[in-house]
Amino acid sequence: MTISVFLVEDNIQIRTNLIPALEELGSANVIATAESEDEAISWLSHHKGMWDLAVVDFFLKEGTGVGVVRWCDGREPNQRVVVLTNYPTQATRIAFRDAGADRVFDKSTELEAFFQYCLSRHAKCT
């Protein structure tokens, strides 16, 4: 069984590389993507309970990932929200944790930890 992932990332090159990596390394199925805060919130509001893991970037085409994470605050107990960003400053980590993120990962140095997290979520869903 795979985990259902909603990916919020505006960079097409990152999406193109991340989706197959998530499927192969993270035992995940990316069921939808969004490029902006409004697009992400719209999808989430129409698909409550249909995803296991939301992966959110900080800077989006319009808006930020902080608003997306904050919107997910009322999610189901088994759903997780993580941030995958190029801007993992201490202030960024605090802002996302305060908004309700379960974890924050640096795209450039913590990809292995991110995929391990995805695998651990897969193990809990099977």
GROMACS .gro file of N, CA, C and O in nm:
model
  504
    1MET      N    1   0.084  -0.118   0.000
    1MET     CA    2   0.000   0.000   0.000
    1MET      C    3   0.088   0.125   0.000
    1MET      O    4   0.188   0.130   0.070
    2THR      N    5   0.054   0.221  -0.080
    2THR     CA    6   0.129   0.346  -0.086
    2THR      C    7   0.056   0.455  -0.010
    2THR      O    8  -0.064   0.445   0.016
    3ILE      N    9   0.130   0.560   0.025
    3ILE     CA   10   0.066   0.675   0.088
    3ILE      C   11   0.025   0.774  -0.022
    3ILE      O   12   0.093   0.787  -0.123
    4SER      N   13  -0.084   0.841   0.001
    4SER     CA   14  -0.135   0.940  -0.095
    4SER      C   15  -0.077   1.077  -0.058
    4SER      O   16  -0.097   1.125   0.053
    5VAL      N   17  -0.007   1.136  -0.154
    5VAL     CA   18   0.063   1.262  -0.131
    5VAL      C   19   0.002   1.373  -0.214
    5VAL      O   20  -0.025   1.357  -0.333
    6PHE      N   21  -0.019   1.488  -0.148
    6PHE     CA   22  -0.057   1.611  -0.216
    6PHE      C   23   0.066   1.700  -0.214
    6PHE      O   24   0.117   1.732  -0.108
    7LEU      N   25   0.115   1.739  -0.332
    7LEU     CA   26   0.239   1.815  -0.345
    7LEU      C   27   0.208   1.959  -0.382
    7LEU      O   28   0.144   1.986  -0.484
    8VAL      N   29   0.256   2.052  -0.299
    8VAL     CA   30   0.238   2.195  -0.324
    8VAL      C   31   0.376   2.252  -0.355
    8VAL      O   32   0.457   2.278  -0.266
    9GLU      N   33   0.403   2.269  -0.483
    9GLU     CA   34   0.535   2.312  -0.533
    9GLU      C   35   0.516   2.384  -0.664
    9GLU      O   36   0.455   2.329  -0.756
   10ASP      N   37   0.568   2.507  -0.675
   10ASP     CA   38   0.546   2.584  -0.797
   10ASP      C   39   0.655   2.566  -0.902
   10ASP      O   40   0.636   2.600  -1.018
   11ASN      N   41   0.767   2.508  -0.865
   11ASN     CA   42   0.878   2.490  -0.958
   11ASN      C   43   0.857   2.360  -1.036
   11ASN      O   44   0.866   2.251  -0.980
   12ILE      N   45   0.833   2.372  -1.166
   12ILE     CA   46   0.802   2.254  -1.248
   12ILE      C   47   0.918   2.155  -1.251
   12ILE      O   48   0.896   2.033  -1.250
   13GLN      N   49   1.040   2.202  -1.253
   13GLN     CA   50   1.155   2.111  -1.255
   13GLN      C   51   1.163   2.030  -1.126
   13GLN      O   52   1.187   1.910  -1.129
   14ILE      N   53   1.138   2.094  -1.015
   14ILE     CA   54   1.139   2.022  -0.887
   14ILE      C   55   1.025   1.921  -0.883
   14ILE      O   56   1.044   1.806  -0.843
   15ARG      N   57   0.905   1.961  -0.927
   15ARG     CA   58   0.793   1.868  -0.932
   15ARG      C   59   0.825   1.749  -1.021
   15ARG      O   60   0.798   1.634  -0.984
   16THR      N   61   0.882   1.776  -1.137
   16THR     CA   62   0.913   1.670  -1.233
   16THR      C   63   1.010   1.569  -1.174
   16THR      O   64   1.000   1.450  -1.202
   17ASN      N   65   1.104   1.615  -1.093
   17ASN     CA   66   1.202   1.524  -1.031
   17ASN      C   67   1.150   1.462  -0.902
   17ASN      O   68   1.181   1.347  -0.871
   18LEU      N   69   1.071   1.536  -0.828
   18LEU     CA   70   1.026   1.490  -0.697
   18LEU      C   71   0.918   1.383  -0.706
   18LEU      O   72   0.918   1.288  -0.628
   19ILE      N   73   0.828   1.395  -0.800
   19ILE     CA   74   0.717   1.299  -0.809
   19ILE      C   75   0.767   1.156  -0.828
   19ILE      O   76   0.731   1.067  -0.750
   20PRO      N   77   0.853   1.127  -0.928
   20PRO     CA   78   0.899   0.988  -0.940
   20PRO      C   79   0.987   0.944  -0.823
   20PRO      O   80   0.985   0.827  -0.784
   21ALA      N   81   1.060   1.037  -0.764
   21ALA     CA   82   1.142   1.003  -0.648
   21ALA      C   83   1.054   0.965  -0.530
   21ALA      O   84   1.083   0.868  -0.458
   22LEU      N   85   0.946   1.039  -0.509
   22LEU     CA   86   0.852   1.004  -0.401
   22LEU      C   87   0.791   0.867  -0.426
   22LEU      O   88   0.777   0.787  -0.333
   23GLU      N   89   0.756   0.840  -0.549
   23GLU     CA   90   0.694   0.712  -0.581
   23GLU      C   91   0.791   0.596  -0.562
   23GLU      O   92   0.753   0.492  -0.510
   24GLU      N   93   0.916   0.617  -0.599
   24GLU     CA   94   1.015   0.510  -0.589
   24GLU      C   95   1.075   0.499  -0.449
   24GLU      O   96   1.078   0.391  -0.390
   25LEU      N   97   1.122   0.610  -0.395
   25LEU     CA   98   1.194   0.608  -0.269
   25LEU      C   99   1.104   0.621  -0.146
   25LEU      O  100   1.140   0.577  -0.038
   26GLY      N  101   0.990   0.683  -0.164
   26GLY     CA  102   0.904   0.710  -0.050
   26GLY      C  103   0.778   0.627  -0.045
   26GLY      O  104   0.692   0.649   0.039
   27SER      N  105   0.765   0.530  -0.137
   27SER     CA  106   0.645   0.446  -0.143
   27SER      C  107   0.518   0.531  -0.142
   27SER      O  108   0.425   0.507  -0.065
   28ALA      N  109   0.517   0.632  -0.228
   28ALA     CA  110   0.407   0.728  -0.230
   28ALA      C  111   0.344   0.737  -0.367
   28ALA      O  112   0.407   0.706  -0.468
   29ASN      N  113   0.221   0.783  -0.369
   29ASN     CA  114   0.150   0.811  -0.492
   29ASN      C  115   0.107   0.957  -0.485
   29ASN      O  116   0.026   0.995  -0.400
   30VAL      N  117   0.164   1.040  -0.573
   30VAL     CA  118   0.127   1.181  -0.576
   30VAL      C  119  -0.007   1.191  -0.647
   30VAL      O  120  -0.017   1.169  -0.767
   31ILE      N  121  -0.111   1.224  -0.570
   31ILE     CA  122  -0.247   1.224  -0.625
   31ILE      C  123  -0.288   1.358  -0.683
   31ILE      O  124  -0.383   1.365  -0.761
   32ALA      N  125  -0.218   1.465  -0.644
   32ALA     CA  126  -0.249   1.598  -0.698
   32ALA      C  127  -0.135   1.693  -0.665
   32ALA      O  128  -0.056   1.668  -0.573
   33THR      N  129  -0.129   1.802  -0.742
   33THR     CA  130  -0.029   1.907  -0.716
   33THR      C  131  -0.098   2.043  -0.723
   33THR      O  132  -0.205   2.056  -0.782
   34ALA      N  133  -0.032   2.140  -0.663
   34ALA     CA  134  -0.079   2.279  -0.670
   34ALA      C  135   0.043   2.369  -0.675
   34ALA      O  136   0.150   2.333  -0.624
   35GLU      N  137   0.027   2.487  -0.737
   35GLU     CA  138   0.137   2.582  -0.750
   35GLU      C  139   0.121   2.707  -0.665
   35GLU      O  140   0.215   2.783  -0.651
   36SER      N  141   0.001   2.730  -0.612
   36SER     CA  142  -0.024   2.852  -0.535
   36SER      C  143  -0.098   2.817  -0.406
   36SER      O  144  -0.157   2.710  -0.392
   37GLU      N  145  -0.097   2.911  -0.313
   37GLU     CA  146  -0.167   2.893  -0.187
   37GLU      C  147  -0.317   2.871  -0.210
   37GLU      O  148  -0.376   2.776  -0.155
   38ASP      N  149  -0.381   2.955  -0.290
   38ASP     CA  150  -0.525   2.942  -0.315
   38ASP      C  151  -0.560   2.810  -0.383
   38ASP      O  152  -0.659   2.746  -0.348
   39GLU      N  153  -0.478   2.770  -0.480
   39GLU     CA  154  -0.503   2.645  -0.551
   39GLU      C  155  -0.491   2.527  -0.454
   39GLU      O  156  -0.574   2.434  -0.457
   40ALA      N  157  -0.392   2.532  -0.367
   40ALA     CA  158  -0.373   2.424  -0.270
   40ALA      C  159  -0.489   2.417  -0.172
   40ALA      O  160  -0.543   2.309  -0.145
   41ILE      N  161  -0.530   2.530  -0.118
   41ILE     CA  162  -0.640   2.532  -0.022
   41ILE      C  163  -0.770   2.487  -0.087
   41ILE      O  164  -0.849   2.414  -0.026
   42SER      N  165  -0.792   2.526  -0.211
   42SER     CA  166  -0.911   2.482  -0.282
   42SER      C  167  -0.912   2.330  -0.297
   42SER      O  168  -1.014   2.264  -0.270
   43TRP      N  169  -0.800   2.273  -0.339
   43TRP     CA  170  -0.793   2.128  -0.355
   43TRP      C  171  -0.815   2.060  -0.220
   43TRP      O  172  -0.895   1.966  -0.210
   44LEU      N  173  -0.748   2.107  -0.117
   44LEU     CA  174  -0.760   2.046   0.015
   44LEU      C  175  -0.904   2.053   0.067
   44LEU      O  176  -0.954   1.956   0.126
   45SER      N  177  -0.971   2.164   0.044
   45SER     CA  178  -1.108   2.179   0.095
   45SER      C  179  -1.205   2.085   0.025
   45SER      O  180  -1.308   2.049   0.082
   46HIS      N  181  -1.174   2.044  -0.097
   46HIS     CA  182  -1.261   1.953  -0.172
   46HIS      C  183  -1.220   1.807  -0.158
   46HIS      O  184  -1.289   1.719  -0.212
   47HIS      N  185  -1.108   1.781  -0.091
   47HIS     CA  186  -1.057   1.643  -0.080
   47HIS      C  187  -1.018   1.609   0.063
   47HIS      O  188  -0.920   1.537   0.086
   48LYS      N  189  -1.094   1.657   0.159
   48LYS     CA  190  -1.065   1.628   0.299
   48LYS      C  191  -1.061   1.478   0.322
   48LYS      O  192  -1.144   1.405   0.271
   49GLY      N  193  -0.963   1.433   0.396
   49GLY     CA  194  -0.952   1.292   0.430
   49GLY      C  195  -0.904   1.203   0.317
   49GLY      O  196  -0.890   1.082   0.336
   50MET      N  197  -0.875   1.257   0.200
   50MET     CA  198  -0.836   1.176   0.085
   50MET      C  199  -0.685   1.168   0.065
   50MET      O  200  -0.637   1.109  -0.031
   51TRP      N  201  -0.610   1.231   0.153
   51TRP     CA  202  -0.463   1.233   0.140
   51TRP      C  203  -0.402   1.192   0.274
   51TRP      O  204  -0.463   1.208   0.380
   52ASP      N  205  -0.281   1.138   0.266
   52ASP     CA  206  -0.208   1.098   0.387
   52ASP      C  207  -0.101   1.199   0.425
   52ASP      O  208  -0.076   1.220   0.543
   53LEU      N  209  -0.038   1.257   0.322
   53LEU     CA  210   0.075   1.346   0.345
   53LEU      C  211   0.069   1.463   0.249
   53LEU      O  212   0.055   1.445   0.128
   54ALA      N  213   0.075   1.584   0.303
   54ALA     CA  214   0.088   1.704   0.220
   54ALA      C  215   0.233   1.750   0.230
   54ALA      O  216   0.286   1.765   0.340
   55VAL      N  217   0.295   1.770   0.115
   55VAL     CA  218   0.432   1.819   0.107
   55VAL      C  219   0.424   1.960   0.050
   55VAL      O  220   0.377   1.979  -0.063
   56VAL      N  221   0.469   2.058   0.128
   56VAL     CA  222   0.446   2.198   0.095
   56VAL      C  223   0.577   2.275   0.087
   56VAL      O  224   0.661   2.264   0.176
   57ASP      N  225   0.592   2.356  -0.017
   57ASP     CA  226   0.707   2.446  -0.030
   57ASP      C  227   0.674   2.578   0.038
   57ASP      O  228   0.557   2.609   0.063
   58PHE      N  229   0.775   2.657   0.069
   58PHE     CA  230   0.756   2.786   0.135
   58PHE      C  231   0.705   2.889   0.035
   58PHE      O  232   0.592   2.938   0.044
   59PHE      N  233   0.787   2.922  -0.064
   59PHE     CA  234   0.750   3.025  -0.161
   59PHE      C  235   0.676   2.961  -0.278
   59PHE      O  236   0.726   2.868  -0.340
   60LEU      N  237   0.557   3.011  -0.307
   60LEU     CA  238   0.473   2.956  -0.413
   60LEU      C  239   0.449   3.061  -0.520
   60LEU      O  240   0.485   3.177  -0.504
   61LYS      N  241   0.387   3.017  -0.629
   61LYS     CA  242   0.357   3.108  -0.740
   61LYS      C  243   0.281   3.230  -0.689
   61LYS      O  244   0.308   3.343  -0.729
   62GLU      N  245   0.184   3.209  -0.602
   62GLU     CA  246   0.110   3.315  -0.533
   62GLU      C  247   0.087   3.268  -0.391
   62GLU      O  248   0.045   3.156  -0.369
   63GLY      N  249   0.114   3.354  -0.294
   63GLY     CA  250   0.098   3.316  -0.154
   63GLY      C  251   0.218   3.238  -0.104
   63GLY      O  252   0.322   3.232  -0.170
   64THR      N  253   0.201   3.179   0.013
   64THR     CA  254   0.310   3.100   0.072
   64THR      C  255   0.258   2.969   0.127
   64THR      O  256   0.137   2.952   0.148
   65GLY      N  257   0.351   2.882   0.154
   65GLY     CA  258   0.317   2.755   0.215
   65GLY      C  259   0.267   2.768   0.357
   65GLY      O  260   0.198   2.680   0.407
   66VAL      N  261   0.299   2.878   0.425
   66VAL     CA  262   0.254   2.896   0.563
   66VAL      C  263   0.101   2.896   0.568
   66VAL      O  264   0.041   2.832   0.655
   67GLY      N  265   0.038   2.964   0.474
   67GLY     CA  266  -0.108   2.966   0.470
   67GLY      C  267  -0.167   2.828   0.443
   67GLY      O  268  -0.271   2.792   0.499
   68VAL      N  269  -0.101   2.750   0.358
   68VAL     CA  270  -0.147   2.614   0.329
   68VAL      C  271  -0.137   2.529   0.454
   68VAL      O  272  -0.232   2.459   0.491
   69VAL      N  273  -0.024   2.535   0.521
   69VAL     CA  274  -0.004   2.456   0.643
   69VAL      C  275  -0.106   2.497   0.749
   69VAL      O  276  -0.167   2.412   0.814
   70ARG      N  277  -0.125   2.626   0.766
   70ARG     CA  278  -0.222   2.675   0.864
   70ARG      C  279  -0.362   2.623   0.833
   70ARG      O  280  -0.436   2.584   0.922
   71TRP      N  281  -0.401   2.620   0.706
   71TRP     CA  282  -0.532   2.571   0.666
   71TRP      C  283  -0.549   2.424   0.704
   71TRP      O  284  -0.660   2.380   0.737
   72CYS      N  285  -0.441   2.347   0.701
   72CYS     CA  286  -0.446   2.203   0.732
   72CYS      C  287  -0.461   2.174   0.880
   72CYS      O  288  -0.467   2.058   0.921
   73ASP      N  289  -0.470   2.276   0.962
   73ASP     CA  290  -0.474   2.259   1.107
   73ASP      C  291  -0.582   2.163   1.154
   73ASP      O  292  -0.563   2.089   1.249
   74GLY      N  293  -0.695   2.158   1.089
   74GLY     CA  294  -0.805   2.070   1.129
   74GLY      C  295  -0.803   1.934   1.061
   74GLY      O  296  -0.906   1.867   1.054
   75ARG      N  297  -0.690   1.891   1.013
   75ARG     CA  298  -0.681   1.765   0.938
   75ARG      C  299  -0.708   1.644   1.029
   75ARG      O  300  -0.708   1.654   1.151
   76GLU      N  301  -0.727   1.530   0.964
   76GLU     CA  302  -0.749   1.404   1.036
   76GLU      C  303  -0.622   1.368   1.114
   76GLU      O  304  -0.511   1.403   1.073
   77PRO      N  305  -0.636   1.294   1.225
   77PRO     CA  306  -0.519   1.260   1.308
   77PRO      C  307  -0.409   1.183   1.234
   77PRO      O  308  -0.292   1.195   1.268
   78ASN      N  309  -0.445   1.106   1.132
   78ASN     CA  310  -0.345   1.028   1.058
   78ASN      C  311  -0.280   1.105   0.944
   78ASN      O  312  -0.185   1.058   0.883
   79GLN      N  313  -0.328   1.225   0.914
   79GLN     CA  314  -0.271   1.304   0.805
   79GLN      C  315  -0.154   1.387   0.857
   79GLN      O  316  -0.160   1.441   0.967
   80ARG      N  317  -0.051   1.398   0.776
   80ARG     CA  318   0.068   1.474   0.814
   80ARG      C  319   0.097   1.580   0.709
   80ARG      O  320   0.068   1.563   0.591
   81VAL      N  321   0.157   1.690   0.756
   81VAL     CA  322   0.196   1.801   0.668
   81VAL      C  323   0.343   1.830   0.694
   81VAL      O  324   0.383   1.856   0.808
   82VAL      N  325   0.423   1.822   0.588
   82VAL     CA  326   0.565   1.854   0.599
   82VAL      C  327   0.601   1.963   0.500
   82VAL      O  328   0.534   1.981   0.398
   83VAL      N  329   0.705   2.033   0.531
   83VAL     CA  330   0.755   2.141   0.446
   83VAL      C  331   0.888   2.097   0.388
   83VAL      O  332   0.974   2.045   0.459
   84LEU      N  333   0.903   2.117   0.257
   84LEU     CA  334   1.027   2.089   0.186
   84LEU      C  335   1.067   2.219   0.118
   84LEU      O  336   1.001   2.263   0.024
   85THR      N  337   1.171   2.284   0.170
   85THR     CA  338   1.203   2.420   0.127
   85THR      C  339   1.352   2.440   0.104
   85THR      O  340   1.435   2.369   0.162
   86ASN      N  341   1.384   2.541   0.024
   86ASN     CA  342   1.522   2.585   0.006
   86ASN      C  343   1.561   2.692   0.107
   86ASN      O  344   1.674   2.739   0.106
   87TYR      N  345   1.467   2.733   0.191
   87TYR     CA  346   1.489   2.842   0.286
   87TYR      C  347   1.461   2.794   0.429
   87TYR      O  348   1.368   2.842   0.494
   88PRO      N  349   1.542   2.700   0.478
   88PRO     CA  350   1.516   2.642   0.609
   88PRO      C  351   1.578   2.719   0.726
   88PRO      O  352   1.638   2.660   0.815
   89THR      N  353   1.564   2.849   0.726
   89THR     CA  354   1.621   2.926   0.836
   89THR      C  355   1.548   2.891   0.966
   89THR      O  356   1.440   2.831   0.964
   90GLN      N  357   1.606   2.930   1.076
   90GLN     CA  358   1.542   2.903   1.205
   90GLN      C  359   1.405   2.971   1.212
   90GLN      O  360   1.308   2.913   1.260
   91ALA      N  361   1.396   3.094   1.161
   91ALA     CA  362   1.268   3.166   1.160
   91ALA      C  363   1.164   3.093   1.074
   91ALA      O  364   1.046   3.086   1.111
   92THR      N  365   1.207   3.039   0.960
   92THR     CA  366   1.117   2.963   0.873
   92THR      C  367   1.067   2.839   0.945
   92THR      O  368   0.947   2.809   0.945
   93ARG      N  369   1.157   2.767   1.008
   93ARG     CA  370   1.119   2.644   1.080
   93ARG      C  371   1.018   2.676   1.191
   93ARG      O  372   0.920   2.604   1.208
   94ILE      N  373   1.043   2.782   1.264
   94ILE     CA  374   0.952   2.821   1.372
   94ILE      C  375   0.816   2.860   1.317
   94ILE      O  376   0.712   2.818   1.369
   95ALA      N  377   0.815   2.939   1.210
   95ALA     CA  378   0.688   2.983   1.150
   95ALA      C  379   0.605   2.864   1.104
   95ALA      O  380   0.483   2.859   1.127
   96PHE      N  381   0.668   2.766   1.042
   96PHE     CA  382   0.595   2.649   0.994
   96PHE      C  383   0.551   2.560   1.109
   96PHE      O  384   0.440   2.507   1.107
   97ARG      N  385   0.632   2.544   1.208
   97ARG     CA  386   0.590   2.463   1.323
   97ARG      C  387   0.475   2.531   1.395
   97ARG      O  388   0.380   2.464   1.437
   98ASP      N  389   0.481   2.664   1.410
   98ASP     CA  390   0.371   2.737   1.473
   98ASP      C  391   0.242   2.727   1.391
   98ASP      O  392   0.132   2.730   1.446
   99ALA      N  393   0.256   2.715   1.258
   99ALA     CA  394   0.139   2.702   1.170
   99ALA      C  395   0.081   2.560   1.173
   99ALA      O  396  -0.030   2.539   1.127
  100GLY      N  397   0.159   2.464   1.225
  100GLY     CA  398   0.108   2.328   1.238
  100GLY      C  399   0.181   2.222   1.158
  100GLY      O  400   0.135   2.107   1.152
  101ALA      N  401   0.295   2.254   1.097
  101ALA     CA  402   0.371   2.154   1.022
  101ALA      C  403   0.426   2.048   1.116
  101ALA      O  404   0.467   2.078   1.228
  102ASP      N  405   0.425   1.925   1.069
  102ASP     CA  406   0.481   1.816   1.147
  102ASP      C  407   0.633   1.814   1.140
  102ASP      O  408   0.699   1.782   1.239
  103ARG      N  409   0.688   1.849   1.024
  103ARG     CA  410   0.833   1.853   1.005
  103ARG      C  411   0.867   1.956   0.898
  103ARG      O  412   0.785   1.986   0.813
  104VAL      N  413   0.991   2.005   0.903
  104VAL     CA  414   1.044   2.096   0.801
  104VAL      C  415   1.176   2.036   0.752
  104VAL      O  416   1.264   2.004   0.834
  105PHE      N  417   1.190   2.022   0.620
  105PHE     CA  418   1.310   1.964   0.561
  105PHE      C  419   1.372   2.063   0.461
  105PHE      O  420   1.300   2.130   0.387
  106ASP      N  421   1.503   2.065   0.458
  106ASP     CA  422   1.581   2.145   0.364
  106ASP      C  423   1.597   2.064   0.235
  106ASP      O  424   1.647   1.951   0.238
  107LYS      N  425   1.555   2.123   0.123
  107LYS     CA  426   1.566   2.053  -0.006
  107LYS      C  427   1.709   2.018  -0.042
  107LYS      O  428   1.733   1.918  -0.110
  108SER      N  429   1.804   2.100  -0.001
  108SER     CA  430   1.941   2.078  -0.045
  108SER      C  431   2.021   1.986   0.046
  108SER      O  432   2.118   1.925   0.001
  109THR      N  433   1.983   1.972   0.172
  109THR     CA  434   2.065   1.891   0.264
  109THR      C  435   1.989   1.782   0.340
  109THR      O  436   2.052   1.700   0.406
  110GLU      N  437   1.855   1.782   0.332
  110GLU     CA  438   1.779   1.687   0.412
  110GLU      C  439   1.685   1.598   0.330
  110GLU      O  440   1.586   1.548   0.383
  111LEU      N  441   1.717   1.577   0.203
  111LEU     CA  442   1.631   1.493   0.120
  111LEU      C  443   1.627   1.349   0.170
  111LEU      O  444   1.521   1.285   0.170
  112GLU      N  445   1.740   1.298   0.213
  112GLU     CA  446   1.742   1.160   0.265
  112GLU      C  447   1.650   1.148   0.386
  112GLU      O  448   1.572   1.053   0.397
  113ALA      N  449   1.658   1.244   0.477
  113ALA     CA  450   1.570   1.243   0.595
  113ALA      C  451   1.424   1.256   0.553
  113ALA      O  452   1.335   1.192   0.611
  114PHE      N  453   1.397   1.337   0.451
  114PHE     CA  454   1.261   1.354   0.400
  114PHE      C  455   1.207   1.220   0.347
  114PHE      O  456   1.096   1.180   0.381
  115PHE      N  457   1.285   1.151   0.265
  115PHE     CA  458   1.240   1.023   0.211
  115PHE      C  459   1.225   0.918   0.322
  115PHE      O  460   1.133   0.836   0.317
  116GLN      N  461   1.311   0.922   0.421
  116GLN     CA  462   1.297   0.832   0.536
  116GLN      C  463   1.165   0.860   0.608
  116GLN      O  464   1.097   0.768   0.652
  117TYR      N  465   1.132   0.987   0.622
  117TYR     CA  466   1.005   1.025   0.684
  117TYR      C  467   0.889   0.967   0.604
  117TYR      O  468   0.795   0.912   0.661
  118CYS      N  469   0.895   0.981   0.472
  118CYS     CA  470   0.789   0.926   0.387
  118CYS      C  471   0.777   0.775   0.404
  118CYS      O  472   0.666   0.722   0.415
  119LEU      N  473   0.890   0.706   0.410
  119LEU     CA  474   0.888   0.562   0.431
  119LEU      C  475   0.829   0.526   0.567
  119LEU      O  476   0.756   0.429   0.581
  120SER      N  477   0.859   0.605   0.669
  120SER     CA  478   0.802   0.579   0.802
  120SER      C  479   0.652   0.600   0.801
  120SER      O  480   0.578   0.528   0.867
  121ARG      N  481   0.603   0.698   0.722
  121ARG     CA  482   0.459   0.720   0.711
  121ARG      C  483   0.395   0.601   0.638
  121ARG      O  484   0.288   0.556   0.674
  122HIS      N  485   0.465   0.549   0.537
  122HIS     CA  486   0.416   0.433   0.464
  122HIS      C  487   0.402   0.315   0.558
  122HIS      O  488   0.301   0.243   0.555
  123ALA      N  489   0.501   0.292   0.643
  123ALA     CA  490   0.497   0.180   0.737
  123ALA      C  491   0.378   0.194   0.834
  123ALA      O  492   0.316   0.094   0.870
  124LYS      N  493   0.344   0.315   0.872
  124LYS     CA  494   0.233   0.337   0.965
  124LYS      C  495   0.098   0.324   0.896
  124LYS      O  496  -0.004   0.302   0.962
  125CYS      N  497   0.096   0.337   0.762
  125CYS     CA  498  -0.030   0.329   0.689
  125CYS      C  499  -0.060   0.186   0.642
  125CYS      O  500  -0.168   0.161   0.591
  126THR      N  501   0.037   0.096   0.655
  126THR     CA  502   0.015  -0.042   0.605
  126THR      C  503  -0.023  -0.135   0.716
  126THR      O  504  -0.016  -0.108   0.831
   0.00000   0.00000   0.00000
